[in-house]
Amino acid sequence: MTPKQLIAIVDEVHGILRLKGDGRIHLELPASWAQIGGRAEPTTPTSFGSDLRYASVQGDAHPFAHAHRELLRRVRGLELIEIDRPDECCGFGGSFCVTDEAVSAKMGYNRVNDFHRRGVEYIVSADMSCLLHMKGVIDRLKLPIKVIHVAQILNGGPA
Amino acid sequence: MPAKSRPVDPEGLAARFIALEKHDSTHDHLVWGMRMNRDRAIAAVPDWKELRELASQIKEHTLTHLDQYLEQFEQNAKKLGTQVHWARDAAEHNTTVYDILQSHGVKSLIKSKSMLQEECGMTPYLEKRGIEVTESDLGERIQQLSGEPPSHIVVPAIHKLRSDVAKLFAKDLGTDPNNSAPHYLVEAMRNNARPRFMAADAGMTGANFAVAETGGFVVCTNEGNADIGASVPPLHIASIGIEKLVPRPRDLGVFIRMLSRSALGSPITQYTSHFHGPRKGGELHVILVDNTRTDLLGSPDFWHGLKCIRCGACMNTCPVYRRSGGLSYGATYSGPIGVILDPGFDLSKYRELPFHSSLCGSCSEVCPVKIDISDQIYKWRRVVAQKGLLRVTKAVGMSALGKTLAHPEVFHAGEFAAESALAHLPRFLLYNSLNPWGKHREMPAAAPQTFRQWYIENRRTK
């Protein structure tokens, strides 16, 4: 895997993803273009200030329509797992993670445990700070979960 | 200039609530349950998206023509025989209430839930003047007996366990402290409240909506307590924030469809009562209250907050609110809506609230009237910084971070130092009271190579 490919793919995906009039994401890609074995679940990027906000997660009755699921659904060998609270924030929040330590850590623990209960092996996100935070919790709790950037999967699996 | 109020400490208070493990997990579970019920309820309304847009537009239109709608409401209310009063602030509201009560010789008052009356500190004001005030909403009554403000604008005692209520009622109503069966506790309160309803000299309510075209107003409850309070005593006083106006009765068809679905996930409140003038032989007074609302209306960044219909959906979805409990905000309004409304009342006191948020944006997503809540939280942070009210540790940290990020050489030196520290320092130097991250979380592992180093070696083209 080279970052050049990785960036290229992300750019291409940005170009192809479209939010159509019915409020759903439409994506045209070859049926299978990346492969990874395992059970995974994308974590929702925070909608605040994020250019990943293709579709509303909680608003307007499309609770699970978001870009990552649509992308990952097309990855061969990947089983997507539904968790109890798909759109819950992991609690990182920038300086919030240290200035509001108790709440932030509690959110992180609850979030990671939601994935863990469902037997998720990979937590997928395009937001590095979500992954950083959940990794910190996973390592402290010594759970068998890996965090992975969505581009790593789309680029052919974890390096 | 008034003395600066001491700031509330939402982080510290939230940490104390989290330490009560059972309370915290139950609170999170129950409040999240309301969010899920809300999701199901709106999924069953095919035109929810259009309703949201319409609701937002009606509110924006009304707020930008508020002067004419308020006067229209006043004229039409008077035609119905309602007596209309105006209050610039909390103090004027409270003296107006007291004057009306005094002129009628009122000794005891039964009131339904009103966030505006909370905001004005009305109950303690009246109690000091010898008037007995009884909250008739069950949750509010629990909070009144506890000597606490409501912790949620719709479900005021949601932070309490049943066992807490059992202990409280045992003290005040003489029930069995070990019996926390809901029907037992509710019946005890019902039996206690009923004679108070019958004996009260006056009833007070708030209002969810006031209709300019008719001069009537609407009160939504699930317990019917506002109705009995407004109907049994001969005197009914309603406190109405000036932002509660809607132009026409048909607009109610938009908001009433949205209010309870957003709040609890039920199609409509159990009781949606329309008041048009006093009943026969009774008196109806309406107090239209400003109390900082016109300041907000004049603020380009924050006037959208006045669209709020007080459904509490933002609180239910807020991951920070659910872990913190509403009392940790130390204010009348808690949760995301509180974070954007409270600083308008007292910036110094509520300066920490805008930072009690991970800015995940969920509040803006669920708001039925499309208030840009999370954007406003961010903007309040800026106001706090500009007014020099940032906590010292935050001000120093943010200034250092700003300088580091603005100077690549400083950033790279820091990056190198951090990577080295993570790779080589013993655990006790990395994990201690100076590192809040490390209290519950592991530090990231040092990468063998930074992305920048890799890029310079492999991809840089001269």
Coordinates of C-alpha atoms in Angstrom, one line a residue, chain B residues 11 81 83 93 95 118 155 172 210 226 234 236 242 253 342 352 357 360 396-397 403 423 453:
Chain B
E11 CA -16.9 19.2 34.2
G81 CA -61.4 39.0 27.9
Q83 CA -55.8 40.6 30.7
H93 CA -42.5 39.2 35.7
T95 CA -43.7 41.5 40.7
E118 CA -38.0 28.6 36.5
V155 CA -38.6 15.1 32.3
D172 CA -42.5 14.1 52.7
A210 CA -49.5 31.6 21.6
A226 CA -52.2 22.2 33.8
P234 CA -61.0 31.1 39.8
H236 CA -55.4 31.6 35.9
I242 CA -42.4 36.4 23.6
G253 CA -50.7 21.8 13.0
D342 CA -27.6 30.2 29.4
E352 CA -17.7 27.0 31.0
S357 CA -19.5 19.6 24.5
C360 CA -20.4 16.1 17.7
V396 CA -2.5 29.1 28.1
G397 CA -3.0 25.8 26.4
K403 CA 1.7 29.0 18.2
A423 CA 8.9 5.4 23.1
Q453 CA 9.4 11.5 7.4

